[in-house]
Tab-separated table of C-alpha atoms in Angstrom:
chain	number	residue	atom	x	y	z
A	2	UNK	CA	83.478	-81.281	23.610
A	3	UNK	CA	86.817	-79.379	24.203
A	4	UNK	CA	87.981	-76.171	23.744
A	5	UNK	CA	89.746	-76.697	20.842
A	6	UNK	CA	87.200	-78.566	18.981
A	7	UNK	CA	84.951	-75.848	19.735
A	8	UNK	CA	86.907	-73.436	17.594
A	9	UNK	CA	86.407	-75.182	14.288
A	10	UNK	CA	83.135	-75.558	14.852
A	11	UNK	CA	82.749	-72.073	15.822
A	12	UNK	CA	84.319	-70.391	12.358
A	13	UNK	CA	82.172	-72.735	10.799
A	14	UNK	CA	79.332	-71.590	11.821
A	15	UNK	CA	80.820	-68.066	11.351
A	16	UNK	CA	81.354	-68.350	7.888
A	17	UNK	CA	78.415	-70.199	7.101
A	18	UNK	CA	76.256	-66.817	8.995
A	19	UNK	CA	78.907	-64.452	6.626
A	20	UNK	CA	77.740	-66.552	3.903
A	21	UNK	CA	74.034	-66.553	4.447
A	22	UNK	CA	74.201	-62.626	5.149
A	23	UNK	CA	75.473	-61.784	2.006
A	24	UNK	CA	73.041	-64.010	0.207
A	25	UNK	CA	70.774	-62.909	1.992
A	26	UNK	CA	71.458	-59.064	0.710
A	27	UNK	CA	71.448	-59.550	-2.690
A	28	UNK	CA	68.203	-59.424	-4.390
A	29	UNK	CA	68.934	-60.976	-7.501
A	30	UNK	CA	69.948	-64.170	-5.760
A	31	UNK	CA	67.058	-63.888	-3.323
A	32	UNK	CA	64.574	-63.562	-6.298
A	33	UNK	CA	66.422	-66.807	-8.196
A	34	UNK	CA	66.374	-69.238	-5.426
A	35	UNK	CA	62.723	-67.989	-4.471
A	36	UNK	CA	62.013	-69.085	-8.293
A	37	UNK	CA	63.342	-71.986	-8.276
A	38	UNK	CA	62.616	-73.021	-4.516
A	39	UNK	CA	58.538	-72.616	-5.902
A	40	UNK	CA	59.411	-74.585	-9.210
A	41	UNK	CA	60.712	-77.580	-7.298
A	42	UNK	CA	57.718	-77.208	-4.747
A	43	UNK	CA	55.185	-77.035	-7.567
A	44	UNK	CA	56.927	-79.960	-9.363
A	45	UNK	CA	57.208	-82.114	-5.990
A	46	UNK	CA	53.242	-81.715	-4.982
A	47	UNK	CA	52.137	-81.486	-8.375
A	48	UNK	CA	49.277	-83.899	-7.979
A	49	UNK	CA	48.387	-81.838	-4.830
A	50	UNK	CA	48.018	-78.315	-5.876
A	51	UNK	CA	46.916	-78.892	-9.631
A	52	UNK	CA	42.734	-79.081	-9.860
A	53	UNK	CA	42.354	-81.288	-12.485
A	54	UNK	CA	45.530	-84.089	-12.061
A	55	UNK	CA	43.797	-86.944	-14.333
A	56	UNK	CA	44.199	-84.153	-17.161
A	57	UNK	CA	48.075	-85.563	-17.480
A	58	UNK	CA	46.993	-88.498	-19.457
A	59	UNK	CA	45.105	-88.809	-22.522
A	60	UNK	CA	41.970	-86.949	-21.118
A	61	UNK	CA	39.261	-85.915	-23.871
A	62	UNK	CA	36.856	-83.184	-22.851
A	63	UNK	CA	35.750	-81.634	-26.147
A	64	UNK	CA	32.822	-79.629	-24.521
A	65	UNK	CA	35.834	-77.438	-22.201
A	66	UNK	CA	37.774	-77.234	-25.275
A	67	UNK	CA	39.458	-73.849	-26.102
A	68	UNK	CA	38.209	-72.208	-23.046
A	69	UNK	CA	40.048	-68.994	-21.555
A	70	UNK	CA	41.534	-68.479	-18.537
A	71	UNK	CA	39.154	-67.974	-16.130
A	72	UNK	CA	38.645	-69.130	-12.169
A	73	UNK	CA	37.285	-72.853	-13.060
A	74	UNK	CA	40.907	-73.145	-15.674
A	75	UNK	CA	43.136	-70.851	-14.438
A	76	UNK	CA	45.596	-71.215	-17.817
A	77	UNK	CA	42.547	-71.747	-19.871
A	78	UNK	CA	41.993	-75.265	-21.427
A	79	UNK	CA	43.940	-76.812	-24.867
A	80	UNK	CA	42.791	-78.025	-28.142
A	81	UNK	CA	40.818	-81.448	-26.285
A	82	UNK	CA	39.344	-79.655	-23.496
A	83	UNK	CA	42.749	-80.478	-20.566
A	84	UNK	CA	43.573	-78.123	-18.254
A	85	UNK	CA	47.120	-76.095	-18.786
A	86	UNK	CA	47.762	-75.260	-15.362
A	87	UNK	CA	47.719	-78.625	-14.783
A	88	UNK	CA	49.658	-79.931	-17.526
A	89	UNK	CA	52.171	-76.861	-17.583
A	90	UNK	CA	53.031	-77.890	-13.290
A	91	UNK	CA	53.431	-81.487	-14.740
A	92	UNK	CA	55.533	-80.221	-17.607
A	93	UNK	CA	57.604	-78.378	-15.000
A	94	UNK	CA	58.244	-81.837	-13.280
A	95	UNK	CA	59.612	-82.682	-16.451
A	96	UNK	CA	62.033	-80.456	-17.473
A	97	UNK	CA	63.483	-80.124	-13.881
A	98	UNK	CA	64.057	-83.676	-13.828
A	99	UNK	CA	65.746	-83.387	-17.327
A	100	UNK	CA	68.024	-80.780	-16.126
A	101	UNK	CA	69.041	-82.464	-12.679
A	102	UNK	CA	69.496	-86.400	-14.634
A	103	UNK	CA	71.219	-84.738	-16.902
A	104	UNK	CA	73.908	-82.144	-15.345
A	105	UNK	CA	73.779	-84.817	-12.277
A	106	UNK	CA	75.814	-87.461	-15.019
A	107	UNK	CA	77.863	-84.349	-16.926
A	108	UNK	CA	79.031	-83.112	-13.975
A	109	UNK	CA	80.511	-85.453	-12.521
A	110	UNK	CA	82.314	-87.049	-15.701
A	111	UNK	CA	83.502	-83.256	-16.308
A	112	UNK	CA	85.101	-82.704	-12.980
A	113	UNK	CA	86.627	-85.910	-12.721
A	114	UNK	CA	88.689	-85.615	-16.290
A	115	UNK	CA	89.046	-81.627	-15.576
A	116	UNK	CA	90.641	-83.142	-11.982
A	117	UNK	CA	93.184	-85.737	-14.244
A	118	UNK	CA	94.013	-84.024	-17.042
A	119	UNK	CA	94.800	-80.915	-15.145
A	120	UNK	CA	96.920	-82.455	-12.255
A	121	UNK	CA	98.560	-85.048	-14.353
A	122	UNK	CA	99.641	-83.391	-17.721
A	123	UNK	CA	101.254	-85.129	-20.154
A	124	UNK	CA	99.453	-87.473	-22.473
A	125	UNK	CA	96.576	-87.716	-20.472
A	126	UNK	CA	96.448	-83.881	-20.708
A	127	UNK	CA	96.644	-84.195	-24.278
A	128	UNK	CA	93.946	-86.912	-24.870
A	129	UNK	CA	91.020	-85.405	-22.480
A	130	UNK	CA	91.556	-82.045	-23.877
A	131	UNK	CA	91.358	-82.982	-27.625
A	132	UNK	CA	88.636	-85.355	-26.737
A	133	UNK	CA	86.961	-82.307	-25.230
A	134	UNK	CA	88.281	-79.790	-28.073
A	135	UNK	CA	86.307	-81.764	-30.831
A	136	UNK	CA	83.018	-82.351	-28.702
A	137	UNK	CA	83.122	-78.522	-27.685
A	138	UNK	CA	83.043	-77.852	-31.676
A	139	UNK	CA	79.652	-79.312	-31.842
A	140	UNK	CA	77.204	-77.386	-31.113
A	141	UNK	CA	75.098	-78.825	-28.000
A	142	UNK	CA	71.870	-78.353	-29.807
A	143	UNK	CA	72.838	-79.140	-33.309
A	144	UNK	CA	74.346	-82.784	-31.201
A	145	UNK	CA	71.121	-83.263	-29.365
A	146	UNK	CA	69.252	-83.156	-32.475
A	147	UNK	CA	71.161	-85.962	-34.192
A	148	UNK	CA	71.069	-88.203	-31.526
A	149	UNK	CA	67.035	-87.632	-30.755
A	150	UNK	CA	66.838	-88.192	-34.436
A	151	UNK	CA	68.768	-90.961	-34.423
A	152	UNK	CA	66.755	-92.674	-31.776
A	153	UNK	CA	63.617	-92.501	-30.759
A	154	UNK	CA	62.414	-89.623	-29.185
A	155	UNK	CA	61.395	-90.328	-25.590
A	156	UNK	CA	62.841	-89.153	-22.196
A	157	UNK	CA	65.113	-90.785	-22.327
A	158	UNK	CA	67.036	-90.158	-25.353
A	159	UNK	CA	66.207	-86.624	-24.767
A	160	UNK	CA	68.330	-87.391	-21.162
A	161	UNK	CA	71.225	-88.870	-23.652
A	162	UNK	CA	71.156	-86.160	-26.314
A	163	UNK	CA	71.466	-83.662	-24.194
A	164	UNK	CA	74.405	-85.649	-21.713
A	165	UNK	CA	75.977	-86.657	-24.982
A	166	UNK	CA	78.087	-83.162	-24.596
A	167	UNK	CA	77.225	-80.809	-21.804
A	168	UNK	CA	80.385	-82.573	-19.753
A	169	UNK	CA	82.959	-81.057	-22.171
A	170	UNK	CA	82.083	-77.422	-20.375
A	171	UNK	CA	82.883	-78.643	-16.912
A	172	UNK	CA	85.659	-80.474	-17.934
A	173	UNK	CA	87.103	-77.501	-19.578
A	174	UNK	CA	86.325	-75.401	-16.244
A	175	UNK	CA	87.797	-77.710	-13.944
A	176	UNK	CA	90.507	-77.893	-15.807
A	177	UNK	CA	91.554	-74.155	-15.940
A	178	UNK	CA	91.220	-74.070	-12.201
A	179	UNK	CA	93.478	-77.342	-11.359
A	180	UNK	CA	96.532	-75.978	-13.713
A	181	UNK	CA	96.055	-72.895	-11.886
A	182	UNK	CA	96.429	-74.465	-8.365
A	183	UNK	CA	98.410	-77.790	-9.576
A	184	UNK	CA	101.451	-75.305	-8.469
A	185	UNK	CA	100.873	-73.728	-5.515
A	186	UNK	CA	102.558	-73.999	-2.432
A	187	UNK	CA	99.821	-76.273	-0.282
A	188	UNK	CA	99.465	-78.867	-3.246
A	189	UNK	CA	103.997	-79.396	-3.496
A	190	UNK	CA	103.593	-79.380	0.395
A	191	UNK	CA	100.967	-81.977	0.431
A	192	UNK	CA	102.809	-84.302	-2.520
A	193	UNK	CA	106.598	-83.985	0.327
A	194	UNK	CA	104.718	-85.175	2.721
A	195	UNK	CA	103.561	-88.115	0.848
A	196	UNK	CA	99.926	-87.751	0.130
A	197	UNK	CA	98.360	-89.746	-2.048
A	198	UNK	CA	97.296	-88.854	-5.616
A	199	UNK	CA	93.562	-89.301	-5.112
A	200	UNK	CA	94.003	-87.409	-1.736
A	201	UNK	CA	95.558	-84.354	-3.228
A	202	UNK	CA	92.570	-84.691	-6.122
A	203	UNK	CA	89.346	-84.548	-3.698
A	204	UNK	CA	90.865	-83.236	-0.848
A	205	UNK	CA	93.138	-80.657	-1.822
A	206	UNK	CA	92.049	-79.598	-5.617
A	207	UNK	CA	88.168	-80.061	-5.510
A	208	UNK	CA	87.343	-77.934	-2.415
A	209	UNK	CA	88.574	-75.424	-4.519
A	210	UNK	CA	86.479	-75.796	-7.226
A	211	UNK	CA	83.266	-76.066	-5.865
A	212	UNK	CA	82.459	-72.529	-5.807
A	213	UNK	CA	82.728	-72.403	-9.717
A	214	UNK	CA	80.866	-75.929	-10.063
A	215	UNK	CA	78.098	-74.605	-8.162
A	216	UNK	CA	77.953	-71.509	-10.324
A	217	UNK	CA	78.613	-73.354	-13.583
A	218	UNK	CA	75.545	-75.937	-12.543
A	219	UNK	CA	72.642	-72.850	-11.432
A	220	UNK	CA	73.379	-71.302	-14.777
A	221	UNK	CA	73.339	-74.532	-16.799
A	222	UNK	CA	70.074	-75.390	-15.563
A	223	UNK	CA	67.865	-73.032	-17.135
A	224	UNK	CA	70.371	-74.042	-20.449
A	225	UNK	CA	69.384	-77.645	-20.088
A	226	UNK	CA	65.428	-77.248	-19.649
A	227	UNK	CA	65.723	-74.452	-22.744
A	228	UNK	CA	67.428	-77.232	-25.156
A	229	UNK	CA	65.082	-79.976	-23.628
A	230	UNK	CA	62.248	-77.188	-24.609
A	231	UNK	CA	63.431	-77.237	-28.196
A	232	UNK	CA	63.918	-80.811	-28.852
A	233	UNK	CA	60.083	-80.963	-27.853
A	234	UNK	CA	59.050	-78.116	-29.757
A	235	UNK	CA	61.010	-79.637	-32.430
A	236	UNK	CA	58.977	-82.995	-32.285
A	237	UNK	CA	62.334	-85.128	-31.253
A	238	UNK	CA	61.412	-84.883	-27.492
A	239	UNK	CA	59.176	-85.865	-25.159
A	240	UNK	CA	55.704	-87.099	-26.890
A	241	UNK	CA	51.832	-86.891	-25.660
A	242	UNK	CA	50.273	-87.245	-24.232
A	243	UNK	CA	53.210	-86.687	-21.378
A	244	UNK	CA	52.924	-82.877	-20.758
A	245	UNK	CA	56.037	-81.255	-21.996
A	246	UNK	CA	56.278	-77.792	-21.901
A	247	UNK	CA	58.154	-77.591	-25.218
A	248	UNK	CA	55.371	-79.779	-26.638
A	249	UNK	CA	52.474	-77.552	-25.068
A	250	UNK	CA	54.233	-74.575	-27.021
A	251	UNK	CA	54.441	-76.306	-30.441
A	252	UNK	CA	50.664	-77.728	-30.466
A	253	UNK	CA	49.194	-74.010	-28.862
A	254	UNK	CA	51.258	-72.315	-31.972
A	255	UNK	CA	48.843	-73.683	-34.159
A	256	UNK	CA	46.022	-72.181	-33.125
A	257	UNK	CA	47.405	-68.673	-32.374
A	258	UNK	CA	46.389	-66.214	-32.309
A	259	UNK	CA	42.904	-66.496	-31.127
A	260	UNK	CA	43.538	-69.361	-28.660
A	261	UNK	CA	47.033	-67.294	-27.682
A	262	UNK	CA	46.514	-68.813	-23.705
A	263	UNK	CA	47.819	-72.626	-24.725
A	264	UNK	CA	51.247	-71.619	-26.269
A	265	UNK	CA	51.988	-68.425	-24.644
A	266	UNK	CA	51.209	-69.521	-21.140
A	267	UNK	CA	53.360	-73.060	-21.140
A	268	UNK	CA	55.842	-70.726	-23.259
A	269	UNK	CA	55.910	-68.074	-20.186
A	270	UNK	CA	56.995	-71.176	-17.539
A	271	UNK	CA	60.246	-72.355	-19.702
A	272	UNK	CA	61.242	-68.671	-19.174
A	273	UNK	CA	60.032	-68.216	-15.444
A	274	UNK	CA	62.349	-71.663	-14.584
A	275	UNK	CA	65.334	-70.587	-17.014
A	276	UNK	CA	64.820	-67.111	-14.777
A	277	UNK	CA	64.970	-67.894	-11.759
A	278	UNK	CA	68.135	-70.413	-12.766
A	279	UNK	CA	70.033	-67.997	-13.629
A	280	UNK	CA	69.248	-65.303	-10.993
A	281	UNK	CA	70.290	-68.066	-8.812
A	282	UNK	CA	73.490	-68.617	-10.445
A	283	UNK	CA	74.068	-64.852	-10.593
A	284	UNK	CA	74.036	-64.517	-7.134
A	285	UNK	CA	76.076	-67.735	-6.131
A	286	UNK	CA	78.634	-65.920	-8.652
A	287	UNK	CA	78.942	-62.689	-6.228
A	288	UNK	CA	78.808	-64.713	-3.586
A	289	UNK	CA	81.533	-67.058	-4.065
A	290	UNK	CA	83.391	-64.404	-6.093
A	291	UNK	CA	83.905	-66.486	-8.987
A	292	UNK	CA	85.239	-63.737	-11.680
A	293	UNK	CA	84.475	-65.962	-15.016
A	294	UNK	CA	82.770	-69.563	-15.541
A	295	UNK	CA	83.373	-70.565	-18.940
């Protein structure tokens, strides 16, 4: 390796060190990503560190029913005898999957129209941002609950509800950021010098965004598994016997408050995940500097 290739390298690895420092010295980001590096752990080796994994299914164990938290059920047990601990790490699977299926499609889609309609103008302007005008009128729950109850309410058409609109916010974010750049001096250099279109897109336009994706995405997270909550709790979600955390919340609220354990405790991991989410997305935000993500 020469000399000059070293250099590169070297600032790299000098910003990436600058990068990790500050990170590294701000609580509230250090809290988040601890949360949500122990919610993707727990949801990964779920059928490792839960004690009773065949509780998932359609288990029946009417002599453990109602049972408190103790050592032997550590979140007590439900209304047919299954553990919550158990069934609230599964449930966690669940709703982190929802949120990375779905912001994995919107995202995507969103940056890719933000990308054309902000570097091309014009009509194509105009058409992506009314498109994205009249879907942004909707509100994302209101949406989600006319699709699920349009179709039948599995995990999959919770995955489409909820995708049906969550790309209009990126799209509207990447968009802001291209017409701010689209006239800068390093994007009229690149088009004199003959670059192509899609080159000045990814290459030149996108790095720059990436900060405020990555924000946008942390924060929507905990958004995505609160909405997939509700369409649960709301019976238009996922169904049992798959643990859902939404579900666990709806079925414990019957039998509060004496049994409080099977709604409060499934109820207390939606907000844990959402937490550490946005703590996460907090910190990438002073991090990366990013002064507003709409």
């Amino acid at each position: 390796m020469t000399q000059t290739s070293l250099v590169p390298e070297t600032r790299r690895l000098s910003n990436a060190y600058r990068n990790w420092y500050r990170f590294s010295r701000n609580p509230t980001a250090v809290i988040g990503a601890a949360i949500v590096f122990l919610c993707i752990f727990a949801a990964l080796f779920a059928p490792f560190i839960t004690p009773y994994p065949e509780h998932v299914g359609a288990v029946v164990n009417f002599r453990a029913r109602h049972q408190p938290p103790s050592l032997t059920f550590w979140f007590g047990t439900d209304n047919v005898g299954r553990d919550i601990f158990t069934r609230t790490i599964y449930g966690m699977r669940i709703s982190l999957l929802l949120a990375f299926v779905v912001l994995g499609t919107a995202v995507p889609i969103g940056t890719i129209l933000g990308l054309l309609a902000g570097y091309f103008g014009g009509w194509v302007e105009t058409v992506i941002m009314r498109v994205t005008d009249i879907a942004l009128a909707l509100p994302p729950l209101v949406m989600a609950l006319a699709v699920a109850a349009v179709l039948s309410p599995d995990l999959v058409n919770s995955l489409l509800a909820i995708a049906a609109l969550w790309w209009t916010w990126h799209t509207r974010l990447i968009y802001a950021i291209t017409k701010q750049i689209r006239t800068q001096e390093f994007i009229e250099a690149a088009e004199t010098l003959g670059a192509s279109k899609i080159h000045i897109l990814f290459r030149e336009i996108l790095p720059n965004c990436v900060s405020a994706i990555a924000v946008k995405t942390s924060l929507d997270c905990g958004f995505v598994i609160l909405v997939g909550a509700s369409l649960s709790f709301l019976g238009l979600g996922i169904q049992p016997p798959t643990p859902d955390l939404g579900t666990m919340v709806a079925q414990g609220a019957g039998f509060l408050p004496d049994f409080w354990w099977e709604s409060v405790l499934p109820g207390l991991a939606i907000l844990f995940v959402a937490l550490g989410f946005n703590l996460l997305g907090d910190g990438l935000r002073d991090l990366f500097d990013v002064q507003e993500v709409r």
